Backbone as a chain_set.jsonl record, in Angstrom:
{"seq": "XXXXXXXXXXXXXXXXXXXXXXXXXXXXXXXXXXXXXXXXXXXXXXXXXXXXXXXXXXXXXXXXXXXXXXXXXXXXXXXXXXXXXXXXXXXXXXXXXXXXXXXXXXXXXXXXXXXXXXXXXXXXXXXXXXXXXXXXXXXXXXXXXXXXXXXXXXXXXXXXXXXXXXXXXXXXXXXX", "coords": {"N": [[4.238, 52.969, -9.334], [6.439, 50.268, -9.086], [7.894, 47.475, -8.039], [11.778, 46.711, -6.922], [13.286, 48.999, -7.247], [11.906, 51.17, -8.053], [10.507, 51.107, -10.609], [8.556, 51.547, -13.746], [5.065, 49.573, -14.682], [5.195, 49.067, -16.772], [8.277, 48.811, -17.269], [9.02, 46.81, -15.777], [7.093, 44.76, -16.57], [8.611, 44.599, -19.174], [11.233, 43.696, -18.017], [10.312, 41.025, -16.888], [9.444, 39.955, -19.513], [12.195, 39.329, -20.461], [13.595, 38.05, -19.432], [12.46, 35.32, -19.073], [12.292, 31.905, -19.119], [12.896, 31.097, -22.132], [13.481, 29.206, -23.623], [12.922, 26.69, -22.104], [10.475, 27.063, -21.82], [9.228, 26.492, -23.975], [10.023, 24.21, -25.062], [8.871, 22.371, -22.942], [5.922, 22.49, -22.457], [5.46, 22.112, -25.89], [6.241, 19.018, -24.966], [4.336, 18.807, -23.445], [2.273, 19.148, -25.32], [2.566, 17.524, -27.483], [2.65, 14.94, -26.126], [0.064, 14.222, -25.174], [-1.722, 15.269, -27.139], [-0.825, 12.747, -28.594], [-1.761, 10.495, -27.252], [-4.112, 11.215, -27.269], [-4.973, 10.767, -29.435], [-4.331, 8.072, -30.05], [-6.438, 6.479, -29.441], [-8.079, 6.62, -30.725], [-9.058, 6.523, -34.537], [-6.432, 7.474, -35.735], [-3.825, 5.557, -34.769], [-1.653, 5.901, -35.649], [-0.206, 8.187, -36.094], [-0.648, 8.925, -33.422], [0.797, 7.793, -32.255], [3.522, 8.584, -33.092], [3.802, 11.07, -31.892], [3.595, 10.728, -29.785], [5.852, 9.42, -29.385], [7.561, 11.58, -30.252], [7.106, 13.429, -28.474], [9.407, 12.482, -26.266], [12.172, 13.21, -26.622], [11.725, 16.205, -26.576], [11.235, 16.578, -23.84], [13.543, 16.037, -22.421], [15.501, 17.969, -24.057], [13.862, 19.899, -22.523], [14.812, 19.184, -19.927], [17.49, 19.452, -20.679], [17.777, 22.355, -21.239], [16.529, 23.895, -18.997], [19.067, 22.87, -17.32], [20.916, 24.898, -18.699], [20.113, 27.214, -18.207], [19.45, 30.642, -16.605], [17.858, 31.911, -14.732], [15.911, 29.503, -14.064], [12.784, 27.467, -15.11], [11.903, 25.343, -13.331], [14.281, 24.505, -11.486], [16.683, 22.607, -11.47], [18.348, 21.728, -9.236], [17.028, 21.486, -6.92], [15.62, 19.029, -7.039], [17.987, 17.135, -5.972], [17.035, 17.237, -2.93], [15.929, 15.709, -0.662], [13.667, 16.112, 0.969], [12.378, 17.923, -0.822], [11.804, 15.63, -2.924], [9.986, 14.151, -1.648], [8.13, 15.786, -1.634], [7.44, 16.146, -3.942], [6.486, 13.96, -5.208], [4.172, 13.419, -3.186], [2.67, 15.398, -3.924], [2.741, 14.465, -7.026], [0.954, 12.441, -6.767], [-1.52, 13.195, -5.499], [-2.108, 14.462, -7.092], [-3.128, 13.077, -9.162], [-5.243, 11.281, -7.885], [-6.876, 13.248, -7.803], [-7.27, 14.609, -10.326], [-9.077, 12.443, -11.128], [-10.585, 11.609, -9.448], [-11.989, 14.522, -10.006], [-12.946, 13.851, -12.658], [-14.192, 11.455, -13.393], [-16.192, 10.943, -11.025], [-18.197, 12.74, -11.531], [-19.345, 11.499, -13.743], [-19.952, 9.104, -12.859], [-21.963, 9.814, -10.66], [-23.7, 10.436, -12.909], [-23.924, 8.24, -14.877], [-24.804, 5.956, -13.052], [-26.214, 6.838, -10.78], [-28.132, 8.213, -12.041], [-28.893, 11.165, -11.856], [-28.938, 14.538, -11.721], [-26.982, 17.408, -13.894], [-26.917, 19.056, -12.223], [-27.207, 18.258, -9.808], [-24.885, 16.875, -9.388], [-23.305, 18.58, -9.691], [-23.617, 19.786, -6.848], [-23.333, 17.726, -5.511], [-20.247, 17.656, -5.246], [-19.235, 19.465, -3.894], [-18.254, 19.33, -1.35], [-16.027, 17.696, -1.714], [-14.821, 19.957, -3.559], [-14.302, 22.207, -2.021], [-12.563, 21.017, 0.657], [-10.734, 20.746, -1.076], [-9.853, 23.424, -2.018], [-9.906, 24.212, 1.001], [-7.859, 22.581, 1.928], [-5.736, 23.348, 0.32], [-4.927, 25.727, 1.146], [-4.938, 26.008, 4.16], [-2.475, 24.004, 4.268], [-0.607, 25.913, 3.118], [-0.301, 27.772, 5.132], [-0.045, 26.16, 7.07], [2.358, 25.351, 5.99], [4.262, 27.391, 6.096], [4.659, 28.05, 8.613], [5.144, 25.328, 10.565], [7.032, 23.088, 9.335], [7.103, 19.529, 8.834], [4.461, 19.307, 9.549], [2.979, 20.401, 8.049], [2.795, 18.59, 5.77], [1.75, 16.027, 6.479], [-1.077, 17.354, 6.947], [-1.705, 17.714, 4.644], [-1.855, 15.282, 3.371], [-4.463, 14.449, 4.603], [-6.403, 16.409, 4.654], [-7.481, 15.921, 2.174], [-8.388, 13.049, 2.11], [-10.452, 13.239, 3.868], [-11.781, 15.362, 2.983], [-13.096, 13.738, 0.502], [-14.127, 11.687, 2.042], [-16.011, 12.972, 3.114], [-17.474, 13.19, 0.641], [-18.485, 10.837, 0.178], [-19.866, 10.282, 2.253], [-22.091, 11.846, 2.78], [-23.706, 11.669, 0.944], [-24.407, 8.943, 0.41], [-26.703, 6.465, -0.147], [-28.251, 3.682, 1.278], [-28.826, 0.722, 0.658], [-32.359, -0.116, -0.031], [-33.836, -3.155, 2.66]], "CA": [[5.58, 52.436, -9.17], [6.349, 48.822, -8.766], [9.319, 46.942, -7.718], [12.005, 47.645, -5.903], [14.232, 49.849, -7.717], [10.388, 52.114, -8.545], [10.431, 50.658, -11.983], [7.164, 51.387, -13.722], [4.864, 48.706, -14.709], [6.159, 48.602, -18.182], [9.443, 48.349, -16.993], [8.934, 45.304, -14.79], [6.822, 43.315, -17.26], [9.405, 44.01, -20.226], [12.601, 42.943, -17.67], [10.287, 40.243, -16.736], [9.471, 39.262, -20.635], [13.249, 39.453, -21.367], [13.718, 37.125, -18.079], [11.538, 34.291, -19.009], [13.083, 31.237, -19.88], [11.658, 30.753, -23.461], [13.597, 27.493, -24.481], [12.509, 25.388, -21.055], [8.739, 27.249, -21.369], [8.688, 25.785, -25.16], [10.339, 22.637, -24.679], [7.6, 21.512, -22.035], [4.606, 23.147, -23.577], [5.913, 20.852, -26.655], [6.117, 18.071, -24.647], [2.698, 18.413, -23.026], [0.815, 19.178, -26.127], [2.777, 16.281, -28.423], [2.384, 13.535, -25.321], [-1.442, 15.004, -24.713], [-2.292, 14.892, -28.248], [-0.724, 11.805, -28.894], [-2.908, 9.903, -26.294], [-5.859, 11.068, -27.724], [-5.002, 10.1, -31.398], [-4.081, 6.555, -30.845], [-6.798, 5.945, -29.091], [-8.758, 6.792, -32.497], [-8.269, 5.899, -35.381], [-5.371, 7.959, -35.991], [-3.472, 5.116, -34.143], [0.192, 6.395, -36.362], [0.034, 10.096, -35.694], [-0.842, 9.095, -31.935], [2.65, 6.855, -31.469], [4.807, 9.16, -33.665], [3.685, 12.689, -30.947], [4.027, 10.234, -28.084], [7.62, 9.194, -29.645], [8.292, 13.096, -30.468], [7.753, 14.148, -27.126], [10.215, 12.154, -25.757], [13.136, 14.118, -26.97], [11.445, 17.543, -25.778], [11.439, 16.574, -22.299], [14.758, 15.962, -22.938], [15.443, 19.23, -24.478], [13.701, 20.698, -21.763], [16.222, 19.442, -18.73], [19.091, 20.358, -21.126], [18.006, 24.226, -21.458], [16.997, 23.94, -18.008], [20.249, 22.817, -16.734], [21.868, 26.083, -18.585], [19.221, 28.649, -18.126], [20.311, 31.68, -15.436], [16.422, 31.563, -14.048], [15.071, 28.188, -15.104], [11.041, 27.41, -14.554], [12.295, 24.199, -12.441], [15.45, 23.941, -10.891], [16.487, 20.719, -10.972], [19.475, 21.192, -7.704], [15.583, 21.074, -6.246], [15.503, 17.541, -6.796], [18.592, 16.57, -5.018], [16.839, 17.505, -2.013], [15.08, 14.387, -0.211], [12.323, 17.052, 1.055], [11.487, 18.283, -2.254], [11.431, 14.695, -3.663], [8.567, 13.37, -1.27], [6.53, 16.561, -2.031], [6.746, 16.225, -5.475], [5.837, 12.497, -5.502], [3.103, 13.592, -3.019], [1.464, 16.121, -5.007], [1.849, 13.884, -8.298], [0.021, 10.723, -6.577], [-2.349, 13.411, -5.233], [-2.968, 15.291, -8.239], [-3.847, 12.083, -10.106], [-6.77, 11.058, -7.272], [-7.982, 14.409, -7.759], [-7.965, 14.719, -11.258], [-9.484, 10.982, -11.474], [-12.275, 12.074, -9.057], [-13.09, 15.091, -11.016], [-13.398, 13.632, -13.962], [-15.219, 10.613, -12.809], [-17.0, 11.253, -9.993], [-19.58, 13.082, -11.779], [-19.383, 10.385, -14.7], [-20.363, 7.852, -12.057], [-23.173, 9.788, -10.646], [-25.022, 10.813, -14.158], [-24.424, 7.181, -14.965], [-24.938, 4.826, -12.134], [-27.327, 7.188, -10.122], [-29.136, 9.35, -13.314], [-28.626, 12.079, -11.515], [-28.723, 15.471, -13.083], [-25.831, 17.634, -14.114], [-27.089, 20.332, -10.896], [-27.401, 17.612, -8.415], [-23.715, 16.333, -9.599], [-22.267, 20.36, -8.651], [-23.953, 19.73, -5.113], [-22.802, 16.371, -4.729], [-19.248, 17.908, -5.58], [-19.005, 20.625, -3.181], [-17.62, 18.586, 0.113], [-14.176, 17.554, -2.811], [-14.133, 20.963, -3.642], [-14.309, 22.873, -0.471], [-12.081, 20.19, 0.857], [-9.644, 20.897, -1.754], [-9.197, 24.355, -1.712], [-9.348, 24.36, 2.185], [-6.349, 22.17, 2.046], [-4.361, 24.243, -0.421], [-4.983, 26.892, 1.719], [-4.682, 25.467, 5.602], [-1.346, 23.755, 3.986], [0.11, 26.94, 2.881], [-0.258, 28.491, 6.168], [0.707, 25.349, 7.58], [4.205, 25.022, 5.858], [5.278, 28.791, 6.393], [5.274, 28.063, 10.156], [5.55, 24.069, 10.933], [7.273, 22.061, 7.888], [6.902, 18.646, 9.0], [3.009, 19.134, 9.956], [2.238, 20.706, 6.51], [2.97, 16.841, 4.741], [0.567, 15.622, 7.113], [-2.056, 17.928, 6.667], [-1.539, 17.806, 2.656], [-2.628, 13.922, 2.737], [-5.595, 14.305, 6.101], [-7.851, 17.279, 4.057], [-8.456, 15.911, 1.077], [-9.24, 12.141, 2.54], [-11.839, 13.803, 4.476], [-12.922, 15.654, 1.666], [-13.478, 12.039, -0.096], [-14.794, 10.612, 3.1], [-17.856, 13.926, 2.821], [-18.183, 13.179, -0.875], [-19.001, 9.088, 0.379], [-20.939, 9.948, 3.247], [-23.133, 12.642, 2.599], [-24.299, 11.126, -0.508], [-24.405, 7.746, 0.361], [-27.896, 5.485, -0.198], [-28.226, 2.504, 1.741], [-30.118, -0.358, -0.014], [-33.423, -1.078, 0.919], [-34.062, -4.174, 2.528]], "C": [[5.51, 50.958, -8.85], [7.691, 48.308, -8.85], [10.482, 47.11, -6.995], [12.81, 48.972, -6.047], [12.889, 51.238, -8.084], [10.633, 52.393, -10.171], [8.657, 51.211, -12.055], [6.179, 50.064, -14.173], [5.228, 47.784, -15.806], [7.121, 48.0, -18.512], [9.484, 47.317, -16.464], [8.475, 44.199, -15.661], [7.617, 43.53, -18.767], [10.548, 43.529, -19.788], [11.864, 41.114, -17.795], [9.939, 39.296, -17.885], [10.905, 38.748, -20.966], [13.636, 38.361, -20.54], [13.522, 35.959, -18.148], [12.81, 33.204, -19.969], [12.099, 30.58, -21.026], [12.101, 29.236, -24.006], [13.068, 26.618, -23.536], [10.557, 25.941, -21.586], [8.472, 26.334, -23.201], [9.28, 24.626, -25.349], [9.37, 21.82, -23.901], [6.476, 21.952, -22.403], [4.466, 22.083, -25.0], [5.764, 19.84, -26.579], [4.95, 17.63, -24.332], [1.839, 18.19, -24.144], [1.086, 18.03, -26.819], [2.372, 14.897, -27.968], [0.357, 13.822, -25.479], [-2.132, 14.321, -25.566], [-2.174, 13.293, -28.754], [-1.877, 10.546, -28.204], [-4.513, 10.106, -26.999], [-5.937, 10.367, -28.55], [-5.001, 9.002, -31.639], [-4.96, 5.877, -29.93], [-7.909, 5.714, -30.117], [-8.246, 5.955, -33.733], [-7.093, 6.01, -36.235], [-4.092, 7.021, -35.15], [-1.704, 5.607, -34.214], [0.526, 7.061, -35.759], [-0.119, 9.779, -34.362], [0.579, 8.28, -31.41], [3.771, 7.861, -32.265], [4.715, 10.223, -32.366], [3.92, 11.495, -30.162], [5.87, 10.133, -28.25], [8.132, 10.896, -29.67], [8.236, 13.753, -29.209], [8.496, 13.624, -26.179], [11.696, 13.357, -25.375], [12.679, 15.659, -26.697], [11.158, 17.566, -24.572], [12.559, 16.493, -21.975], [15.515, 17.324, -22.725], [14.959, 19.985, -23.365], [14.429, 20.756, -20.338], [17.576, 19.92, -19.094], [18.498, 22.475, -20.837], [17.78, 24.535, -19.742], [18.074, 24.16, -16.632], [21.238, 24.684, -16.886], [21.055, 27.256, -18.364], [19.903, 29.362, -16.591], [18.926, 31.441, -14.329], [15.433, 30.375, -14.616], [13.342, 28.013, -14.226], [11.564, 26.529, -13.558], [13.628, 24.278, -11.974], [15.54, 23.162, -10.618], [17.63, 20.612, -9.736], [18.074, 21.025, -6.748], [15.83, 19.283, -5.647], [16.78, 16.669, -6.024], [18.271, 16.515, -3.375], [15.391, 16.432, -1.364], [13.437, 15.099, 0.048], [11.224, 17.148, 0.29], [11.078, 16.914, -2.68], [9.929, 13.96, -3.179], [7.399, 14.212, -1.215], [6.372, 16.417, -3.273], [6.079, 14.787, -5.842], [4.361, 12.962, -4.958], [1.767, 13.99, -3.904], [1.308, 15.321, -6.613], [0.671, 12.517, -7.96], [-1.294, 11.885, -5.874], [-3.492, 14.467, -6.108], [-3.885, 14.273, -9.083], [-4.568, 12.246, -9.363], [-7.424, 11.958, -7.881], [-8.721, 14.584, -8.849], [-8.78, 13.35, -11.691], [-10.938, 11.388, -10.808], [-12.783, 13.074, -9.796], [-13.664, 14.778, -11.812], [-13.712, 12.707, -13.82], [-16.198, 10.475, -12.179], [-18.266, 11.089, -11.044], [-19.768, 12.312, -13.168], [-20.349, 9.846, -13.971], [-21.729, 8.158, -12.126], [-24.405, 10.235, -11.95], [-25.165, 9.02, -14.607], [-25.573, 6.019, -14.43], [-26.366, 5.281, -10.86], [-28.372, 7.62, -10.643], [-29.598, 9.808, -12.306], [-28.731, 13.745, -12.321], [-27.392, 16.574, -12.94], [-25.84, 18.492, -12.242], [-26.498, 19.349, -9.976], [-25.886, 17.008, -8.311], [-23.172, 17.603, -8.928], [-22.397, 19.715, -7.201], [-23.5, 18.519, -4.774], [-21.077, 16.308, -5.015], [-18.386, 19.083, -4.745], [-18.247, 20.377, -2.352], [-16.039, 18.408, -0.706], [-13.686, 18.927, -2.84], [-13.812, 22.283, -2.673], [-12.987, 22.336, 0.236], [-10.736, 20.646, -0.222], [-9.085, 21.938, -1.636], [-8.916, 24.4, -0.005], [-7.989, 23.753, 2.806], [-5.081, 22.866, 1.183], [-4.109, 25.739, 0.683], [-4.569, 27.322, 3.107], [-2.885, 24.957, 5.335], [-0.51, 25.068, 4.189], [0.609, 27.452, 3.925], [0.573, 27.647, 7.299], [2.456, 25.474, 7.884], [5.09, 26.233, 6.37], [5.545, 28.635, 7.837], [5.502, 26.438, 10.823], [6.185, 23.082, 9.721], [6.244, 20.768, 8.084], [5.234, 18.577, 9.391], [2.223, 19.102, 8.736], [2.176, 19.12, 5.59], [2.007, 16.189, 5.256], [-0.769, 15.811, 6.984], [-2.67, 17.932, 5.198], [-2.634, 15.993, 2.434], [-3.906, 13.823, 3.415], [-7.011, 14.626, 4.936], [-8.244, 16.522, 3.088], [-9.559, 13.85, 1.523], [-10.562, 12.677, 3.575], [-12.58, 14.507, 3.301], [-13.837, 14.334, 0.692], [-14.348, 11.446, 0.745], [-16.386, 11.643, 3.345], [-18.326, 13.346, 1.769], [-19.194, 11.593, -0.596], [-20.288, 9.286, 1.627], [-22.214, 10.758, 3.151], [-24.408, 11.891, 1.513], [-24.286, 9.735, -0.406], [-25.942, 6.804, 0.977], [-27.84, 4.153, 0.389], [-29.046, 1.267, 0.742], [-31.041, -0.631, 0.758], [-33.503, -2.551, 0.889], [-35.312, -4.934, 2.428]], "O": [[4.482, 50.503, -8.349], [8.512, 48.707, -9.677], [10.223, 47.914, -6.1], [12.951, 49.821, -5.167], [13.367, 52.329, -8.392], [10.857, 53.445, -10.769], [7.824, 51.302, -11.154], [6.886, 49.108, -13.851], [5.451, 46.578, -15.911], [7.287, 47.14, -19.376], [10.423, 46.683, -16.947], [8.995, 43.085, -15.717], [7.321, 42.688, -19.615], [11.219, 42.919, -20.62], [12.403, 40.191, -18.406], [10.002, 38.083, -17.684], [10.957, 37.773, -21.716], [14.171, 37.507, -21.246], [14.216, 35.237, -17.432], [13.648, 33.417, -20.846], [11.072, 29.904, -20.953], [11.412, 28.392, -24.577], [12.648, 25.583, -24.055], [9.624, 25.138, -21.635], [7.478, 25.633, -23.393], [8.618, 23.949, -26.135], [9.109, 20.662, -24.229], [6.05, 20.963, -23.0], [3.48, 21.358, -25.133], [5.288, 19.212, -27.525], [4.447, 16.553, -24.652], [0.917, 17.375, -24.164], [0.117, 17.286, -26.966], [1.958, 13.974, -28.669], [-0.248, 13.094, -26.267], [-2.847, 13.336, -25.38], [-3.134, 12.669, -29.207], [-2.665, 9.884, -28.879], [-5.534, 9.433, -27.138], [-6.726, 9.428, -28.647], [-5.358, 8.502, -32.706], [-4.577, 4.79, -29.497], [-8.518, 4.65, -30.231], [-7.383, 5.086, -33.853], [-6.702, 5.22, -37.095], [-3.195, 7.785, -34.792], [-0.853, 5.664, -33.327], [1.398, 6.924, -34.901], [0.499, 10.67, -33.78], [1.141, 8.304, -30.315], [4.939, 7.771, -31.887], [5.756, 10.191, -31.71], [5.117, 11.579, -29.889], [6.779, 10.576, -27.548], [9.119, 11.248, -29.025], [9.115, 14.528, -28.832], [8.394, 14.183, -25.087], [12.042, 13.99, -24.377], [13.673, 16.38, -26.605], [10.78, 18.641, -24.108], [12.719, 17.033, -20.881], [16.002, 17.74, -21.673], [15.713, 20.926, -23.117], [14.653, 21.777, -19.688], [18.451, 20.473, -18.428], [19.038, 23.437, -20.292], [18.594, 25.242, -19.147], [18.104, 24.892, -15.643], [21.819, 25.372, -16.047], [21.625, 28.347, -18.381], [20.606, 28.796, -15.755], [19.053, 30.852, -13.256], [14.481, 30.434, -15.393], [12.972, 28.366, -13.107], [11.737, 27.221, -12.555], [14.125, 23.555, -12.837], [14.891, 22.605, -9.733], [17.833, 19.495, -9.261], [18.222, 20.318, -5.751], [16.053, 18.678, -4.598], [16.51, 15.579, -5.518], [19.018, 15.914, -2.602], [14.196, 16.518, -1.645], [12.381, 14.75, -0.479], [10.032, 16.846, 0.347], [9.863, 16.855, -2.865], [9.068, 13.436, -3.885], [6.235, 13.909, -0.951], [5.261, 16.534, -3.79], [5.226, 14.651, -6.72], [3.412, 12.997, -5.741], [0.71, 13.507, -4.311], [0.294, 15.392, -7.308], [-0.115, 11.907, -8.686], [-2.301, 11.201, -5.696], [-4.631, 14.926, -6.027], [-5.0, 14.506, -9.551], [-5.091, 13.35, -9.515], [-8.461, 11.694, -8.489], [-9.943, 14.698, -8.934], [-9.113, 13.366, -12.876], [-12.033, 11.472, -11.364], [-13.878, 12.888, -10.327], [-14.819, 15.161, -11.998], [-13.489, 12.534, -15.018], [-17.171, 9.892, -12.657], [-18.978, 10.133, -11.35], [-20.712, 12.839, -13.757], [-21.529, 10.008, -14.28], [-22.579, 7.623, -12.838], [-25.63, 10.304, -11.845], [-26.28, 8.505, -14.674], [-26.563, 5.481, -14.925], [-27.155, 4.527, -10.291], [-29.466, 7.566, -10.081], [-30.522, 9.267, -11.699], [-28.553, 13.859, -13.534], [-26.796, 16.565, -11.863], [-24.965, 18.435, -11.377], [-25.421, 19.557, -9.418], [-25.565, 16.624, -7.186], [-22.682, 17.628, -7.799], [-21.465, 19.238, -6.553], [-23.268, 18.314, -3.583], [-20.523, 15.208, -5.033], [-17.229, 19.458, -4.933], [-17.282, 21.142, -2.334], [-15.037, 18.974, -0.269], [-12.591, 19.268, -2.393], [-12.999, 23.176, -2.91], [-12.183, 23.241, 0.457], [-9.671, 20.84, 0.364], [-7.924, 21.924, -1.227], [-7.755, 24.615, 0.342], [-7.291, 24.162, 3.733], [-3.869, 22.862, 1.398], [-3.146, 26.501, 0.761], [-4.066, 28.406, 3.403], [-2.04, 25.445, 6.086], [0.149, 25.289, 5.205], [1.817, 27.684, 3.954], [1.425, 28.049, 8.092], [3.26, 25.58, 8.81], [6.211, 26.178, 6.875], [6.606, 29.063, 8.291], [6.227, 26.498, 11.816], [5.391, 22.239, 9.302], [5.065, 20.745, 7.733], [4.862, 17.41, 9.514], [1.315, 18.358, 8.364], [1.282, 18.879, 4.778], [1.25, 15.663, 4.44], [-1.594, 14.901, 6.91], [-3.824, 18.115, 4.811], [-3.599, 15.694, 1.731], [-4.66, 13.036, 2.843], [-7.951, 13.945, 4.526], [-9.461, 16.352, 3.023], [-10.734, 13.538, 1.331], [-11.593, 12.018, 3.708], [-13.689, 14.246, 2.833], [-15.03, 14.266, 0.394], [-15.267, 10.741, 0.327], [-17.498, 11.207, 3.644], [-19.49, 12.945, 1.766], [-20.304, 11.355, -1.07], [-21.303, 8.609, 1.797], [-23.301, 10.266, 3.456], [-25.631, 11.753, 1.543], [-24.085, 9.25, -1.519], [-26.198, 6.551, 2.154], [-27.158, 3.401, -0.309], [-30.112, 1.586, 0.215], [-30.956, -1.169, 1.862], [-33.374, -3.246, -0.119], [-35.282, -6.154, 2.27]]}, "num_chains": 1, "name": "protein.A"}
């Protein structure tokens, strides 16, 4: 049984297929893959095809706050964003998603470059970020359900400490 009415499981994931908002989930899906792709392409030599998908996903982000707006269960709710709260977590998490994804995908650039390093010794010199990361998704969570105002705090603390392991652990002095 599952749910609360003791639907079976069938029943639950065909209300919840029929449920789904399909024009916002393919409107932004659209958008991601046309902006995505585009980026890659014109950095190639497909420079055309990479400015026409950047231009085409304009208008499906678009498209995706209109169906939004009328959907009954929309993926986003945008009365969200009138809410000062919501607005400085969502800035948070996008200025803290970039670092993150910038350190992943650098980091261990750096050290195969700059240290020739090997791919192993890059995991282990990656552990303190990622430890650090989930322990803050995780300490947060627990955070917000019982102190709001602490959880925003805690959201920006963990992962600079996680950063400040990744620098110190691993950090070579020059000989003099």
């Amino acid at each position: 049984l599952c749910g609360e009415r003791g639907d079976t499981l069938d029943a639950a994931l065909r209300e919840a297929r029929l449920n789904l908002d399909w024009k916002g989930s393919l409107s932004i899906s659209f958008f991601l893959l046309s902006l995505l792709l585009g980026l890659q392409l014109i950095k190639d030599k497909y420079h055309f095809a990479g400015a026409v998908l950047i231009v085409i996903s304009f208008p499906a982000v678009v498209l995706f706050f209109l169906a939004e707006r009328k959907s009954p269960d929309p993926i986003f709710p945008l009365i969200l964003m009138s809410r000062e709260r919501i607005q400085f977590i969502l800035i948070g998490a996008f200025i803290m998603g970039a670092f993150f994804n910038v350190a992943i995908s650098f980091i261990p650039l750096f050290f195969e470059s700059a240290e020739q390093i090997s791919a192993f010794e890059i995991g282990l010199k990656m552990i303190p970020l990622m430890l650090g990361a989930g322990l803050g998704s995780l300490v947060s969570g627990r955070m917000s359900a019982r102190w709001h105002t602490l959880a925003f705090v805690q959201a920006w603390v963990l992962p600079a400490v996680s950063f400040g392991l990744l620098a110190f652990f691993f950090y070579k002095p020059e000989p003099q």
